[in-house]
Coordinates of C-alpha atoms in Angstrom, one line a residue:
M1 CA 121.3 184.4 -79.9
C2 CA 124.9 184.7 -81.0
V3 CA 127.3 182.0 -79.8
D4 CA 130.0 184.6 -79.2
K5 CA 127.9 185.6 -76.1
V6 CA 129.3 182.6 -74.2
T7 CA 132.7 184.3 -74.1
R8 CA 131.2 187.4 -72.7
R9 CA 129.3 185.7 -69.9
S10 CA 130.7 183.1 -67.6
L11 CA 128.9 179.7 -67.7
I12 CA 127.7 179.6 -64.1
F13 CA 125.7 176.5 -63.6
G14 CA 122.9 176.4 -61.1
A15 CA 119.2 175.9 -60.7
A16 CA 117.2 178.4 -62.6
A17 CA 114.7 180.3 -60.5
T18 CA 111.1 179.1 -61.1
A19 CA 107.7 180.1 -59.8
A20 CA 104.7 177.9 -59.7
A21 CA 102.1 179.6 -61.8
V22 CA 98.9 178.7 -63.5
A23 CA 98.8 179.3 -67.3
T24 CA 96.8 182.3 -68.3
P25 CA 93.6 182.1 -70.3
A26 CA 94.3 181.2 -74.0
P27 CA 92.4 180.6 -77.2
A28 CA 90.9 177.2 -77.7
Q29 CA 92.6 174.4 -79.6
A30 CA 92.1 174.2 -83.4
A31 CA 88.4 173.5 -84.0
P32 CA 87.5 170.6 -86.3
G33 CA 86.8 171.7 -89.8
R34 CA 88.5 175.1 -89.4
S35 CA 91.8 175.8 -91.0
G36 CA 94.4 178.6 -91.0
L37 CA 97.9 179.6 -92.0
Q38 CA 100.0 182.1 -90.1
D39 CA 103.5 183.5 -90.8
L40 CA 105.5 183.6 -87.5
T41 CA 108.5 185.4 -89.0
H42 CA 109.8 188.9 -88.4
V43 CA 111.0 190.7 -91.5
V44 CA 114.8 190.8 -91.6
T45 CA 115.9 194.5 -91.3
P46 CA 119.0 196.1 -89.8
S47 CA 116.7 197.9 -87.3
F48 CA 115.5 194.7 -85.7
P49 CA 116.8 194.3 -82.1
A50 CA 120.0 192.2 -81.9
F51 CA 121.1 190.3 -78.8
E52 CA 124.1 192.5 -78.4
P53 CA 124.6 196.1 -79.7
G54 CA 126.9 195.9 -82.7
E55 CA 125.5 192.5 -83.9
E56 CA 123.0 194.1 -86.3
P57 CA 123.4 193.2 -90.0
S58 CA 124.3 195.6 -92.8
R59 CA 123.1 195.6 -96.3
R60 CA 123.9 197.5 -99.5
T61 CA 122.4 197.6 -103.0
A62 CA 124.8 195.5 -105.1
T63 CA 123.1 195.9 -108.5
T64 CA 120.1 197.8 -109.9
V65 CA 117.8 197.1 -112.8
E66 CA 118.6 200.6 -114.2
N67 CA 122.4 200.1 -114.1
D68 CA 122.8 196.3 -114.4
G69 CA 119.6 194.8 -115.7
Y70 CA 118.7 193.1 -112.4
Y71 CA 118.3 194.1 -108.7
M72 CA 120.3 192.4 -105.9
Q73 CA 121.3 193.2 -102.3
E74 CA 124.4 192.2 -100.4
W75 CA 123.9 191.4 -96.7
T76 CA 126.4 190.9 -93.9
I77 CA 124.5 189.0 -91.1
L78 CA 125.1 186.7 -88.2
E79 CA 123.4 183.3 -88.2
H80 CA 121.6 184.3 -85.0
F81 CA 119.8 187.4 -86.0
G82 CA 116.0 187.9 -86.5
T83 CA 113.8 184.9 -86.6
H84 CA 116.3 182.1 -86.5
V85 CA 117.2 178.6 -85.4
D86 CA 119.8 177.5 -82.8
A87 CA 121.1 174.2 -84.1
P88 CA 122.5 171.7 -81.5
A89 CA 126.1 172.8 -82.5
H90 CA 125.3 176.3 -81.2
F91 CA 126.1 175.3 -77.6
T92 CA 127.1 171.7 -77.8
A93 CA 130.6 170.7 -79.1
G94 CA 130.2 168.1 -81.8
G95 CA 126.5 168.8 -82.1
R96 CA 124.6 168.7 -85.4
T97 CA 124.8 171.7 -87.6
S98 CA 122.1 173.4 -89.7
E99 CA 122.3 171.3 -92.8
E100 CA 122.0 168.1 -90.7
L101 CA 118.5 168.9 -89.3
T102 CA 116.0 166.9 -91.2
L103 CA 112.6 167.8 -92.7
A104 CA 110.9 165.5 -90.2
E105 CA 112.5 167.5 -87.4
L106 CA 111.6 170.9 -88.9
I107 CA 107.9 170.0 -89.5
T108 CA 106.3 169.2 -86.1
P109 CA 103.1 169.5 -84.0
A110 CA 103.0 173.0 -82.3
V111 CA 102.0 173.7 -78.7
V112 CA 101.7 177.3 -77.5
I113 CA 102.3 178.1 -73.8
D114 CA 100.7 181.5 -73.0
I115 CA 102.4 183.5 -70.3
A116 CA 101.7 186.9 -71.7
R117 CA 99.7 188.3 -68.8
R118 CA 102.4 187.3 -66.3
A119 CA 105.2 188.5 -68.5
A120 CA 103.6 192.0 -68.8
R121 CA 104.1 192.5 -65.1
E122 CA 107.2 190.2 -64.6
P123 CA 109.6 190.5 -67.5
D124 CA 112.0 188.0 -65.9
T125 CA 109.4 185.3 -65.7
T126 CA 109.9 181.9 -67.2
V127 CA 107.8 179.0 -68.5
T128 CA 107.7 176.6 -65.6
V129 CA 106.7 172.9 -65.1
A130 CA 103.6 174.2 -63.4
D131 CA 102.7 176.1 -66.7
L132 CA 103.1 172.9 -68.7
V133 CA 101.0 170.8 -66.3
A134 CA 98.3 173.5 -66.3
Y135 CA 98.4 173.5 -70.1
E136 CA 97.8 169.8 -70.4
R137 CA 94.9 169.9 -67.9
R138 CA 93.2 172.5 -70.1
Y139 CA 94.1 171.3 -73.6
D140 CA 95.7 167.9 -74.1
R141 CA 99.0 166.0 -73.6
I142 CA 101.9 167.6 -75.3
P143 CA 102.7 165.4 -78.3
R144 CA 106.0 163.5 -78.7
N145 CA 108.4 165.4 -81.1
A146 CA 106.4 168.6 -80.7
S147 CA 107.7 172.2 -80.9
V148 CA 106.7 173.9 -77.6
L149 CA 106.4 177.7 -78.2
M150 CA 106.3 180.4 -75.5
F151 CA 103.9 183.3 -76.2
S152 CA 104.9 186.2 -73.9
G153 CA 103.6 189.1 -76.0
W154 CA 107.2 190.3 -76.6
A155 CA 106.9 190.4 -80.4
A156 CA 104.8 193.6 -80.0
K157 CA 107.9 195.3 -78.5
A158 CA 110.2 194.5 -81.5
G159 CA 109.8 198.1 -82.9
S160 CA 111.8 199.3 -79.9
V161 CA 115.3 198.0 -79.3
A162 CA 115.2 199.2 -75.7
A163 CA 111.9 197.6 -74.9
Y164 CA 112.6 194.3 -76.7
R165 CA 116.0 193.9 -75.0
G166 CA 114.9 195.3 -71.6
T167 CA 118.4 196.4 -70.7
D168 CA 118.8 198.0 -67.3
S169 CA 121.4 200.4 -66.1
A170 CA 123.8 197.6 -65.3
G171 CA 123.5 196.1 -68.8
T172 CA 121.4 193.2 -67.8
L173 CA 118.7 192.0 -70.2
H174 CA 115.1 191.5 -69.1
F175 CA 112.7 189.3 -71.1
P176 CA 111.0 185.9 -70.5
G177 CA 112.2 182.5 -71.5
F178 CA 112.0 178.8 -70.6
S179 CA 113.2 177.6 -67.2
A180 CA 115.9 174.9 -67.3
E181 CA 113.5 172.7 -65.2
A182 CA 110.7 173.1 -67.8
C183 CA 113.1 172.3 -70.6
E184 CA 114.3 169.1 -68.8
W185 CA 110.7 168.1 -68.1
L186 CA 109.8 168.5 -71.7
L187 CA 112.8 166.5 -72.9
T188 CA 112.4 163.6 -70.5
K189 CA 108.7 163.4 -70.0
R190 CA 107.4 164.5 -73.5
R191 CA 110.4 163.9 -75.8
I192 CA 109.9 167.2 -77.5
R193 CA 111.8 168.3 -80.7
C194 CA 112.1 172.0 -80.3
L195 CA 111.6 175.1 -78.0
G196 CA 110.5 178.4 -79.6
V197 CA 110.1 181.9 -78.1
D198 CA 109.0 185.3 -79.1
T199 CA 112.0 186.9 -77.4
L200 CA 115.8 187.1 -78.1
S201 CA 116.6 183.8 -76.3
I202 CA 115.1 180.6 -75.1
D203 CA 116.8 181.4 -71.8
P204 CA 115.4 184.4 -69.9
G205 CA 117.4 187.6 -70.4
V206 CA 118.8 187.6 -66.9
S207 CA 120.4 184.2 -67.4
E208 CA 124.2 184.1 -67.1
G209 CA 124.7 180.3 -67.6
F210 CA 122.4 179.6 -70.6
E211 CA 121.2 176.5 -68.8
T212 CA 118.2 176.0 -71.1
H213 CA 120.3 176.3 -74.2
L214 CA 122.8 173.7 -72.8
A215 CA 120.0 171.3 -71.8
L216 CA 118.2 171.6 -75.2
T217 CA 121.2 171.4 -77.5
G218 CA 122.9 168.8 -75.3
A219 CA 119.8 166.6 -76.0
D220 CA 120.3 167.1 -79.7
R221 CA 117.3 169.3 -80.0
Y222 CA 117.0 172.8 -81.6
G223 CA 115.5 176.2 -80.6
V224 CA 113.8 178.9 -82.6
E225 CA 114.0 182.5 -81.4
N226 CA 112.3 185.8 -82.2
L227 CA 109.0 184.4 -83.4
A228 CA 106.1 186.6 -84.2
G229 CA 102.3 186.1 -84.4
L230 CA 102.0 183.4 -81.8
D231 CA 98.8 185.1 -80.5
R232 CA 97.2 184.2 -83.9
I233 CA 97.6 180.4 -83.8
P234 CA 95.7 177.7 -81.9
R235 CA 97.3 176.7 -78.5
H236 CA 97.0 173.0 -79.6
G237 CA 96.5 171.4 -83.0
A238 CA 98.7 173.4 -85.4
T239 CA 101.7 172.1 -87.4
L240 CA 104.9 174.2 -87.3
T241 CA 107.1 174.4 -90.4
V242 CA 110.6 175.8 -89.9
G243 CA 112.2 176.8 -93.2
L244 CA 115.8 176.8 -92.0
I245 CA 118.5 178.0 -94.4
P246 CA 120.9 175.0 -94.5
Y247 CA 124.2 176.9 -94.0
R248 CA 127.2 174.6 -94.4
D249 CA 128.5 173.8 -90.8
G250 CA 125.9 176.3 -89.6
S251 CA 125.4 176.9 -85.8
G252 CA 121.9 177.9 -86.9
G253 CA 120.5 180.4 -89.3
Q254 CA 117.6 182.5 -90.4
A255 CA 114.3 180.7 -91.1
R256 CA 110.8 181.4 -92.5
V257 CA 108.6 179.9 -89.9
F258 CA 104.8 179.3 -90.2
A259 CA 102.0 177.4 -88.7
K260 CA 99.1 175.6 -90.4
W261 CA 96.0 174.1 -88.9

C-alpha cells in the first residue's frame, strides 16, 4: 500500500471491529518426508490492481535486440505495488528501511490462517484473535519470529481491478485484513516477525486509521501484501523467503516471495 494514502485518509484511532470466529477447515500441516516449493508472487504488470487509481506503474521498451543488440525495459513504479514489502519506515518515523532488513528476518517459519470461506460472504472480515487460538488448537503453537499469512482467497480476484479493490459507490474499499487486536496479540504473545496478506493491505479495506500497519511497523516488524498461491502451501511447517529489493532508504519494495517445505 502506498504511504501517500496517509495524507488522503485521516488517522482516526480506535478499536478495530472484530468478530469471534472459528477458523475454517484447512489443509494439514506439512507431512514428514514430503517437500514442496511454491511461488507466492504476482507477475508485475501495469494491469495489476493498485491501491489507488493512478498508482499503476508504466513501462516502455528502452532497447531492442534488433536495434541495440540487447533488450531492456524501463519501468516507473511505486515501491508499494504488486507483491511487495512494507518496511517499518512505511508508517513509523525513524523506522528501518528496506536495505536494513536482514536475511534472518526475511527467511522465517510460515503460518497460514485460512479465512477464505468467511471472506467469501463477508469481504470486510478480519483475522481475529479467535482465529489464531483456533489455529493453534488444530495445528501447533505459532513459532517465534514467524510470518503469519492470511489466506482469504482474494488472489483469485486479481484479474479484475473492481473485484480486487471492492470499491463501493462511496469510494470505500472492501477486502479482508488483520484486525489490530490480532496483530497486537501476535506481537506480544508470539513475537512474530511479519504479517502477510493476499489483499492490497494488511489492514482491511474499510480501515481509515491503518491501526494494524501502525502496530506492526511501530514494533519494528514488516508486512507483505498482494501474495498469491497461499492455498497451495501447508498451513504449518513451511519456510517463507522474501526476496526484497534493497532500495536505498526504501519504505518497502517489490519482492519475489516463495515457500519451501
